[in-house]
Short mmCIF file of C-alpha atoms in Angstrom, two decimals:
data_model
loop_
_atom_site.label_atom_id
_atom_site.label_comp_id
_atom_site.label_asym_id
_atom_site.label_seq_id
_atom_site.Cartn_x
_atom_site.Cartn_y
_atom_site.Cartn_z
CA UNK F 1 110.86 80.30 94.70
CA UNK F 2 108.02 80.53 92.22
CA UNK F 3 107.65 83.89 90.57
CA UNK F 4 104.58 85.48 89.10
CA UNK F 5 104.12 88.63 87.04
CA UNK F 6 101.89 91.36 88.51
CA UNK F 7 98.63 91.77 86.51
CA UNK F 8 98.64 95.41 87.22
CA UNK F 9 102.23 96.54 86.39
CA UNK F 10 103.65 93.29 84.97
CA UNK F 11 106.69 93.39 87.32
CA UNK F 12 107.93 90.40 89.22
CA UNK F 13 106.09 89.41 92.28
CA UNK F 14 106.97 86.81 94.95
CA UNK F 15 104.95 84.49 97.20
CA UNK F 16 103.29 86.49 99.98
CA UNK F 17 100.66 84.25 101.59
CA UNK F 18 100.36 80.54 101.40
CA UNK F 19 97.37 79.04 103.18
CA UNK F 20 95.00 76.23 102.13
CA UNK F 21 92.78 77.71 99.31
CA UNK F 22 94.38 81.08 99.63
CA UNK F 23 97.54 81.64 97.74
CA UNK F 24 98.75 85.27 97.15
CA UNK F 25 101.75 86.89 95.66
CA UNK F 26 102.93 90.53 96.22
CA UNK F 27 104.32 92.69 93.43
CA UNK F 28 107.92 94.13 94.11
CA UNK F 29 107.11 97.33 92.36
CA UNK F 30 103.46 98.39 92.82
CA UNK F 31 102.86 96.37 95.98
CA UNK F 32 99.60 94.80 94.47
CA UNK F 33 98.68 91.49 96.15
CA UNK F 34 97.00 88.95 93.95
CA UNK F 35 95.84 85.40 93.48
CA UNK F 36 97.63 83.50 90.62
CA UNK F 37 95.35 83.19 87.61
CA UNK F 38 95.14 79.33 87.80
CA UNK F 39 93.24 79.60 91.17
CA UNK F 40 90.49 81.82 89.82
CA UNK F 41 86.87 80.67 89.91
CA UNK F 42 85.19 80.05 86.57
CA UNK F 43 82.91 82.72 85.15
CA UNK F 44 80.00 80.52 86.05
CA UNK F 45 81.20 80.00 89.62
CA UNK F 46 81.83 83.75 90.04
CA UNK F 47 78.34 84.65 88.85
CA UNK F 48 76.77 82.14 91.14
CA UNK F 49 78.65 83.59 94.11
CA UNK F 50 77.40 87.17 93.28
CA UNK F 51 73.79 85.93 93.04
CA UNK F 52 74.03 84.82 96.60
CA UNK F 53 74.51 88.43 97.72
CA UNK F 54 71.34 89.99 99.30
CA UNK F 55 71.68 93.34 97.75
CA UNK F 56 68.32 94.84 98.33
CA UNK F 57 68.30 98.51 97.14
CA UNK F 58 65.82 99.33 99.89
CA UNK F 59 68.00 97.92 102.67
CA UNK F 60 69.29 100.69 104.92
CA UNK F 61 72.38 98.72 105.77
CA UNK F 62 73.27 98.41 102.09
CA UNK F 63 72.50 102.06 101.48
CA UNK F 64 74.71 103.06 104.35
CA UNK F 65 77.44 100.85 103.00
CA UNK F 66 77.54 102.70 99.59
CA UNK F 67 76.78 106.07 101.21
CA UNK F 68 80.55 107.31 101.00
CA UNK F 69 80.27 107.26 97.29
CA UNK F 70 76.63 108.61 97.09
CA UNK F 71 77.48 111.53 99.34
CA UNK F 72 80.58 112.37 97.47
CA UNK F 73 78.83 112.48 94.15
CA UNK F 74 76.12 114.70 95.71
CA UNK F 75 78.66 117.04 97.05
CA UNK F 76 80.82 117.27 93.77
CA UNK F 77 78.21 117.23 91.06
CA UNK F 78 74.77 118.60 90.01
CA UNK F 79 71.93 116.46 88.83
CA UNK F 80 72.74 117.38 85.20
CA UNK F 81 76.08 115.49 85.45
CA UNK F 82 76.21 112.19 83.70
CA UNK F 83 77.21 109.12 85.74
CA UNK F 84 77.96 105.46 85.39
CA UNK F 85 77.94 102.75 88.20
CA UNK F 86 80.56 100.24 86.91
CA UNK F 87 79.92 96.83 88.41
CA UNK F 88 76.49 97.66 89.64
CA UNK F 89 75.71 93.99 90.58
CA UNK F 90 72.45 92.38 91.41
CA UNK F 91 71.13 95.38 93.39
CA UNK F 92 72.15 98.76 91.68
CA UNK F 93 71.57 100.79 95.01
CA UNK F 94 74.00 103.59 94.07
CA UNK F 95 71.97 104.47 90.96
CA UNK F 96 68.66 104.16 92.97
CA UNK F 97 69.87 106.44 95.65
CA UNK F 98 71.16 109.12 93.16
CA UNK F 99 68.16 108.81 90.93
CA UNK F 100 66.03 109.51 94.00
CA UNK F 101 67.91 112.84 94.19
CA UNK F 102 67.22 113.66 90.48
CA UNK F 103 70.58 112.45 89.13
CA UNK F 104 70.98 110.41 85.85
CA UNK F 105 73.10 107.25 86.39
CA UNK F 106 73.55 104.33 84.07
CA UNK F 107 74.39 100.83 85.31
CA UNK F 108 76.83 98.45 83.81
CA UNK F 109 77.83 95.05 85.05
CA UNK F 110 79.69 92.24 83.28
CA UNK F 111 77.20 89.66 84.66
CA UNK F 112 73.93 91.47 85.36
CA UNK F 113 73.75 94.64 83.19
CA UNK F 114 76.12 93.94 80.28
CA UNK F 115 75.35 96.73 77.81
CA UNK F 116 78.68 97.31 76.14
CA UNK F 117 77.50 100.42 74.49
CA UNK F 118 77.69 102.15 77.79
CA UNK F 119 81.47 101.72 77.64
CA UNK F 120 81.71 103.76 74.44
CA UNK F 121 80.44 106.92 76.18
CA UNK F 122 82.03 109.49 78.43
CA UNK F 123 80.94 110.46 81.98
CA UNK F 124 81.33 113.09 84.51
CA UNK F 125 81.70 110.51 87.24
CA UNK F 126 82.02 106.73 87.45
CA UNK F 127 81.34 104.80 90.65
CA UNK F 128 83.09 101.47 91.37
CA UNK F 129 81.92 100.16 94.66
CA UNK F 130 83.44 96.83 95.90
CA UNK F 131 84.45 95.92 92.21
CA UNK F 132 88.16 96.60 91.77
CA UNK F 133 89.19 93.66 94.03
CA UNK F 134 87.46 91.44 91.50
CA UNK F 135 89.51 92.54 88.49
CA UNK F 136 91.23 89.68 86.82
CA UNK F 137 93.08 92.09 84.56
CA UNK F 138 93.40 95.40 86.64
CA UNK F 139 95.62 97.19 84.15
CA UNK F 140 92.99 96.63 81.39
CA UNK F 141 90.11 97.71 83.78
CA UNK F 142 91.79 100.91 84.99
CA UNK F 143 92.60 101.83 81.43
CA UNK F 144 88.90 101.47 80.54
CA UNK F 145 87.70 103.35 83.67
CA UNK F 146 90.10 106.24 82.86
CA UNK F 147 88.85 106.37 79.26
CA UNK F 148 85.26 106.59 80.37
CA UNK F 149 85.85 109.94 82.14
CA UNK F 150 85.31 113.48 80.78
CA UNK F 151 87.82 116.14 81.58
CA UNK F 152 87.64 116.98 85.42
CA UNK F 153 85.70 113.72 85.77
CA UNK F 154 86.08 111.67 88.96
CA UNK F 155 86.28 107.97 89.52
CA UNK F 156 84.83 106.99 92.98
CA UNK F 157 86.03 103.60 94.31
CA UNK F 158 85.38 101.62 97.37
CA UNK F 159 87.40 98.54 98.41
CA UNK F 160 89.23 97.31 101.51
CA UNK F 161 92.79 98.56 101.19
CA UNK F 162 95.43 96.57 102.91
CA UNK F 163 97.66 98.76 105.08
CA UNK F 164 99.00 96.24 107.57
CA UNK F 165 95.87 96.30 109.76
CA UNK F 166 96.80 92.82 110.91
CA UNK F 167 98.77 89.91 109.53
CA UNK F 168 97.60 89.35 105.93
CA UNK F 169 96.95 85.61 106.49
CA UNK F 170 94.45 86.63 109.29
CA UNK F 171 92.71 89.41 107.31
CA UNK F 172 89.07 88.47 106.55
CA UNK F 173 88.95 90.35 103.18
CA UNK F 174 91.27 87.89 101.41
CA UNK F 175 89.01 84.96 102.25
CA UNK F 176 86.50 85.83 99.53
CA UNK F 177 87.63 83.71 96.50
CA UNK F 178 86.45 86.33 94.11
CA UNK F 179 88.79 88.90 95.62
CA UNK F 180 91.71 88.31 93.40
CA UNK F 181 93.63 91.54 93.45
CA UNK F 182 94.23 93.52 96.73
CA UNK F 183 95.39 97.11 96.76
CA UNK F 184 97.90 98.79 99.10
CA UNK F 185 98.37 102.64 99.28
CA UNK F 186 101.49 102.36 96.98
CA UNK F 187 99.29 100.44 94.50
CA UNK F 188 96.85 103.19 94.23
CA UNK F 189 99.62 105.74 93.87
CA UNK F 190 101.08 103.62 90.98
CA UNK F 191 97.66 103.67 89.27
CA UNK F 192 97.44 107.46 89.72
CA UNK F 193 100.80 108.07 87.89
CA UNK F 194 100.47 105.37 85.26
CA UNK F 195 97.12 106.54 84.08
CA UNK F 196 97.71 110.15 84.52
CA UNK F 197 95.08 111.01 87.01
CA UNK F 198 95.53 114.59 88.26
CA UNK F 199 94.83 113.66 92.03
CA UNK F 200 94.21 110.73 94.32
CA UNK F 201 92.32 111.01 97.59
CA UNK F 202 92.42 108.02 99.84
CA UNK F 203 90.01 107.94 102.75
CA UNK F 204 89.04 105.08 105.16
CA UNK F 205 85.94 104.22 103.10
CA UNK F 206 86.46 106.02 99.76
CA UNK F 207 89.06 106.36 97.08
CA UNK F 208 88.80 109.15 94.55
CA UNK F 209 90.87 109.39 91.28
CA UNK F 210 90.40 112.79 89.64
CA UNK F 211 90.87 113.24 85.89
#
């Protein structure tokens, strides 16, 4: 049996799903489910894939999709709070919706808004919408996200968490080649304790890590 090391906790992982073009391992410690590195798309292929997304900031369906994060920010913070949308993509809809409410939000994206100076600042809240499943190095990325938060800050995430909704090999979310790391509830708990978040809230369409 071929073994892989988990890119989040570095523990041993074993083969979990073997289908044509979709090979995944599952970590024996944190339950993270991941594609082996040698199957990743190149950076150019990944960027091209994201450019095909029709992320119109004025599209009501897109606004509804990100609304769990937007509504949580509106509930938890005042417009004076400083925010960052990490992985804002081709259509920074979260920033648009919050800016419309008088909030101040910066956008950072590896491919489309790569201003590294934003990663040297601190924020009251960071949003990470449909981004964490794309992390090639999830430990490094969560270490960075934690470092961006001010005391009492919050990290708002949105991703599809695998919780045995159906057999993994039949689950649609794995079929996107850019989805390289899939989280289970135990994986999120591991992140909470490893990076010393004070609290973790897991809802159907929202994950919140509290500093």
